[in-house]
């Protein structure tokens, strides 16, 4: 399937607009809203298995292997199909992905170990998903999760670092994992991030769910706007199964960007949309990364999915 025909609906797609029309006054709020508005209507039924197969098979994905209990780094050339996704139907200027994969020391490769995909905001000072992965890795690895993150090699502007780019980068990252660990194609996924990266996580969860991937949960820290409902609507997965996915929200009690009231408002919106498993936990902090509550989130994701909880 060629990208020019498979992604033709992308070419004339209208940009997503915020449903609530809220006035966003903080810089981070403005960026997060742009990420949602700028997410084109990717028609995921054209996202065929053939694309992922060819992606993994290309020699550009030759890699040295994974190291347990450590970080493995890869520099990956994006195939033409992924550049079309990142560029909304046109070749994106993003040509390579920097991928970090962290694997638990005691991983059992015979089992479907869960995979956590981390996303950062596009704010220039904090836009590295791989750096954010290192903040969360100790907690995730201790609970038996493989952790994955990807950034573009190229320096992107605030506006260019949008959802289609992140989608292409993470498709590449999971393809790298699949080349190193064949069971990765069946592994259950969770998505998590901080601030604008948490909003990206909502879009990624819906995108991969539309391809039949098992989604264990969504971890949303420092987020002031819902993206799960519009994303699931766009990808046509706002069904009973998707609404059972656990959504864990983390809020700083002194956060003046994604305030506790913002978090409560989003929780209410999710519940009105029919989401059955929604939690919110607070920590003594501002708009900042705090990996502590992630432990409760990852354990809860396993419990809802009835997966074994890793011994610590």
Coordinates of C-alpha atoms in Angstrom, one line a residue:
X1 CA 0.0 0.0 0.0
X2 CA 1.6 3.3 -1.1
X3 CA 1.5 6.3 1.2
X4 CA 0.1 8.6 -1.4
X5 CA -3.1 6.5 -1.7
X6 CA -3.2 5.2 1.8
X7 CA -3.0 8.6 3.4
X8 CA -5.0 10.6 0.8
X9 CA -7.7 11.5 3.3
X10 CA -5.0 13.3 5.3
X11 CA -4.3 15.7 2.5
X12 CA -7.5 17.7 2.8
X13 CA -8.2 17.0 6.4
X14 CA -9.4 19.8 8.5
X15 CA -7.6 20.6 11.8
X16 CA -9.1 19.4 15.0
X17 CA -10.6 22.2 17.1
X18 CA -11.2 22.3 20.8
X19 CA -14.7 21.3 21.6
X20 CA -15.1 23.4 24.7
X21 CA -13.7 26.6 23.3
X22 CA -12.1 27.5 26.6
X23 CA -10.0 30.6 26.8
X24 CA -6.4 29.4 27.4
X25 CA -4.2 32.0 29.0
X26 CA -1.1 30.1 30.2
X27 CA 1.7 29.3 27.8
X28 CA 1.5 25.6 28.4
X29 CA -2.2 25.7 28.0
X30 CA -1.9 27.4 24.7
X31 CA 0.6 24.8 23.4
X32 CA -1.5 21.9 24.5
X33 CA -4.5 23.3 22.7
X34 CA -2.5 23.7 19.6
X35 CA -1.4 20.1 19.7
X36 CA -5.1 19.1 19.7
X37 CA -6.1 21.6 17.1
X38 CA -3.2 20.7 14.8
X39 CA -3.9 17.0 15.0
X40 CA -5.1 16.0 11.5
X41 CA -7.8 13.5 10.9
X42 CA -5.5 10.5 10.5
X43 CA -7.7 7.7 9.1
X44 CA -6.1 4.8 10.9
X45 CA -7.8 2.1 8.9
X46 CA -5.1 2.8 6.3
X47 CA -2.5 2.1 8.9
X48 CA -1.9 -1.4 7.7
X49 CA 0.1 -4.3 9.1
X50 CA 2.1 -4.1 5.9
X51 CA 3.5 -0.7 6.9
X52 CA 4.8 -2.0 10.2
X53 CA 6.2 -5.2 8.6
X54 CA 8.1 -3.2 6.0
X55 CA 9.2 -0.8 8.7
X56 CA 10.8 -3.5 10.8
X57 CA 12.3 -5.2 7.9
X58 CA 14.2 -2.2 6.5
X59 CA 18.0 -2.2 7.0
X60 CA 17.7 1.2 8.5
X61 CA 16.5 -0.5 11.7
X62 CA 19.6 -2.7 12.1
X63 CA 20.4 -2.3 15.8
X64 CA 22.9 -3.6 18.3
X65 CA 20.4 -5.2 20.7
X66 CA 18.8 -4.4 24.1
X67 CA 20.7 -4.4 27.4
X68 CA 18.6 -5.5 30.4
X69 CA 18.7 -3.2 33.4
X70 CA 20.0 -0.3 31.3
X71 CA 19.2 2.2 28.6
X72 CA 19.6 1.2 24.9
X73 CA 19.9 4.0 22.4
X74 CA 19.1 3.9 18.7
X75 CA 19.3 6.3 15.8
X76 CA 16.6 5.3 13.3
X77 CA 16.0 6.5 9.7
X78 CA 12.3 7.0 9.1
X79 CA 10.9 5.2 6.0
X80 CA 8.9 7.2 3.5
X81 CA 5.6 6.0 4.9
X82 CA 6.4 7.3 8.3
X83 CA 7.6 10.6 7.0
X84 CA 4.2 10.9 5.2
X85 CA 2.4 10.4 8.5
X86 CA 4.6 12.9 10.3
X87 CA 4.1 15.4 7.4
X88 CA 0.3 14.9 7.1
X89 CA 0.5 13.4 3.7
X90 CA 3.7 15.2 2.6
X91 CA 7.3 14.2 3.3
X92 CA 8.1 15.5 6.7
X93 CA 11.4 17.3 7.4
X94 CA 11.8 14.8 10.2
X95 CA 14.1 12.0 8.8
X96 CA 15.4 10.3 11.9
X97 CA 14.2 9.3 15.3
X98 CA 16.3 9.0 18.4
X99 CA 14.9 6.1 20.4
X100 CA 15.6 5.1 24.0
X101 CA 14.4 1.7 25.3
X102 CA 14.8 0.7 29.0
X103 CA 14.4 -3.0 29.8
X104 CA 14.0 -4.5 33.3
X105 CA 16.9 -6.5 34.7
X106 CA 14.8 -9.6 35.3
X107 CA 12.6 -9.4 32.2
X108 CA 10.9 -12.7 31.1
X109 CA 10.9 -12.5 27.3
X110 CA 8.6 -15.5 27.1
X111 CA 5.8 -13.4 28.6
X112 CA 4.0 -10.4 27.2
X113 CA 5.8 -7.8 29.3
X114 CA 3.9 -4.5 29.3
X115 CA 5.4 -1.5 27.4
X116 CA 5.1 2.1 28.6
X117 CA 5.5 4.8 26.0
X118 CA 6.6 8.2 27.4
X119 CA 5.9 11.6 25.8
X120 CA 7.1 15.0 26.8
X121 CA 5.7 18.4 26.0
X122 CA 6.9 20.3 23.0
X123 CA 8.0 23.3 25.1
X124 CA 11.6 23.9 23.9
X125 CA 13.1 23.6 27.4
X126 CA 11.4 20.3 28.2
X127 CA 10.7 18.7 24.9
X128 CA 12.8 15.5 25.2
X129 CA 10.7 12.4 25.7
X130 CA 13.9 10.4 26.2
X131 CA 15.0 12.6 29.0
X132 CA 11.6 12.3 30.6
X133 CA 11.8 8.6 30.3
X134 CA 14.9 8.6 32.5
X135 CA 12.9 10.4 35.2
X136 CA 10.2 7.7 35.2
X137 CA 12.4 4.7 34.4
X138 CA 13.3 3.6 37.9
X139 CA 9.7 3.3 39.0
X140 CA 8.6 1.6 35.8
X141 CA 11.5 -0.8 35.6
X142 CA 11.0 -1.9 39.2
X143 CA 7.5 -2.9 38.3
X144 CA 8.6 -5.0 35.3
X145 CA 7.7 -2.5 32.5
X146 CA 9.6 -1.9 29.3
X147 CA 9.8 1.8 28.8
X148 CA 10.1 3.5 25.3
X149 CA 10.5 7.1 24.1
X150 CA 11.5 8.8 20.9
X151 CA 12.6 12.3 19.8
X152 CA 13.3 13.7 16.4
X153 CA 17.0 14.1 15.5
X154 CA 16.0 17.4 13.9
X155 CA 15.3 20.5 16.0
X156 CA 11.7 21.3 15.5
X157 CA 9.9 24.5 16.4
X158 CA 7.2 24.6 19.0
X159 CA 4.5 24.5 16.3
X160 CA 6.2 21.7 14.3
X161 CA 6.4 19.3 17.2
X162 CA 2.8 18.0 16.9
X163 CA 0.8 14.9 17.2
X164 CA 1.4 13.4 13.7
X165 CA 5.2 13.8 14.3
X166 CA 4.9 12.0 17.7
X167 CA 2.8 9.3 16.2
X168 CA 5.4 8.5 13.5
X169 CA 8.3 8.7 16.0
X170 CA 6.6 6.2 18.3
X171 CA 5.6 3.9 15.5
X172 CA 9.3 3.8 14.7
X173 CA 10.3 3.3 18.4
X174 CA 7.9 0.3 18.8
X175 CA 9.2 -1.1 15.5
X176 CA 12.8 -1.0 16.9
X177 CA 11.5 -2.8 20.0
X178 CA 9.8 -5.4 17.8
X179 CA 13.0 -6.1 15.9
X180 CA 14.9 -6.7 19.1
X181 CA 12.1 -8.6 20.9
X182 CA 9.6 -10.3 18.5
X183 CA 6.9 -10.6 21.2
X184 CA 6.7 -6.8 21.3
X185 CA 4.0 -6.8 18.6
X186 CA 1.6 -8.5 21.1
X187 CA 2.7 -6.7 24.2
X188 CA 0.1 -4.6 26.0
X189 CA 0.8 -0.9 25.9
X190 CA 0.3 2.0 28.2
X191 CA 0.9 5.7 27.4
X192 CA 2.0 8.4 29.8
X193 CA 3.5 11.9 29.9
X194 CA 3.6 15.2 31.6
X195 CA 1.8 18.4 30.6
X196 CA 1.6 18.7 26.8
X197 CA 3.1 15.2 26.6
X198 CA 0.2 13.8 28.6
X199 CA -2.1 15.2 25.9
X200 CA -0.1 13.5 23.2
X201 CA -0.5 10.3 25.2
X202 CA -4.2 10.5 24.9
X203 CA -3.9 10.7 21.1
X204 CA -1.4 7.9 20.9
X205 CA -3.6 5.6 23.1
X206 CA -6.5 6.1 20.7
X207 CA -4.4 5.7 17.6
X208 CA -2.8 2.4 18.7
X209 CA -6.2 1.1 20.0
X210 CA -7.6 1.7 16.5
X211 CA -5.0 -0.9 15.3
X212 CA -6.2 -3.5 17.8
X213 CA -3.4 -3.0 20.3
X214 CA -4.2 -3.8 23.9
X215 CA -4.1 -0.6 25.9
X216 CA -3.5 -1.2 29.6
X217 CA -3.8 2.4 30.8
X218 CA -3.1 6.1 30.3
X219 CA -1.0 8.1 32.8
X220 CA -1.7 11.8 32.6
X221 CA 0.4 14.2 34.8
X222 CA 0.1 17.9 34.9
X223 CA -2.7 18.1 32.2
X224 CA -5.4 20.7 32.0
X225 CA -7.4 19.5 29.0
X226 CA -9.0 16.2 27.9
X227 CA -7.7 14.7 24.7
X228 CA -8.9 11.1 25.2
X229 CA -12.5 11.7 24.2
X230 CA -11.7 13.8 21.0
X231 CA -8.9 11.4 20.0
X232 CA -11.1 8.3 20.5
X233 CA -13.9 10.0 18.6
X234 CA -11.5 10.8 15.7
X235 CA -10.1 7.2 15.6
X236 CA -13.6 5.7 16.1
X237 CA -12.7 3.7 19.2
X238 CA -14.9 5.5 21.7
X239 CA -16.6 2.2 22.6
X240 CA -17.2 0.2 25.7
X241 CA -13.8 -1.5 25.6
X242 CA -11.9 1.9 25.3
X243 CA -14.0 3.4 28.1
X244 CA -12.8 0.6 30.4
X245 CA -9.2 1.6 30.0
X246 CA -7.9 3.0 33.3
X247 CA -7.0 6.7 33.2
X248 CA -4.7 7.8 36.0
X249 CA -4.4 11.6 36.6
X250 CA -1.7 13.2 38.7
X251 CA -2.0 16.8 39.9
X252 CA 0.2 19.1 41.9
X253 CA -1.6 20.8 44.7
X254 CA 0.1 24.1 43.9
X255 CA 0.1 23.8 40.1
X256 CA -1.0 27.0 38.5
X257 CA -0.8 25.7 34.9
X258 CA -2.8 22.5 35.3
X259 CA -4.6 23.4 38.4
X260 CA -6.4 20.9 40.7
X261 CA -9.7 22.4 39.5
X262 CA -8.6 21.7 35.9
X263 CA -7.9 18.1 36.8
X264 CA -11.3 17.7 38.5
X265 CA -13.0 19.2 35.5
X266 CA -11.3 16.7 33.1
X267 CA -12.2 13.8 35.4
X268 CA -15.8 14.9 35.3
X269 CA -15.7 15.2 31.5
X270 CA -14.3 11.6 31.2
X271 CA -16.9 10.2 33.5
X272 CA -19.7 12.0 31.6
X273 CA -18.3 10.4 28.5
X274 CA -18.6 7.0 30.1
X275 CA -15.1 6.2 31.2
X276 CA -15.4 3.7 34.0
X277 CA -11.9 3.7 35.6
X278 CA -10.7 7.2 36.3
X279 CA -8.4 8.1 39.3
X280 CA -6.8 11.4 40.4
X281 CA -4.0 11.7 42.9
X282 CA -2.4 14.8 44.3
X283 CA 1.1 15.5 45.4
X284 CA 2.7 18.4 47.2
X285 CA 4.2 20.3 44.2
X286 CA 3.7 22.7 41.4
X287 CA 3.8 22.1 37.6
X288 CA 6.6 19.7 37.8
X289 CA 7.5 16.0 37.2
X290 CA 7.1 13.8 40.2
X291 CA 7.6 10.1 39.4
X292 CA 6.4 8.9 42.8
X293 CA 2.7 8.4 42.0
X294 CA 3.5 6.5 38.9
X295 CA 4.0 3.3 41.0
X296 CA 0.3 3.4 42.0
X297 CA -0.7 4.0 38.4
X298 CA 1.2 1.0 37.0
X299 CA 0.0 -1.4 39.7
X300 CA -3.5 -0.2 39.1
X301 CA -3.2 -0.8 35.3
X302 CA -2.1 -4.4 35.9
X303 CA -4.9 -4.9 38.4
X304 CA -7.6 -3.7 36.0
X305 CA -6.2 -5.9 33.3
X306 CA -5.7 -8.8 35.7
X307 CA -2.0 -9.1 35.0
X308 CA 0.5 -10.3 37.5
X309 CA 2.1 -7.5 39.6
X310 CA 5.9 -7.6 39.5
X311 CA 7.6 -8.4 42.8
X312 CA 9.8 -5.7 44.2

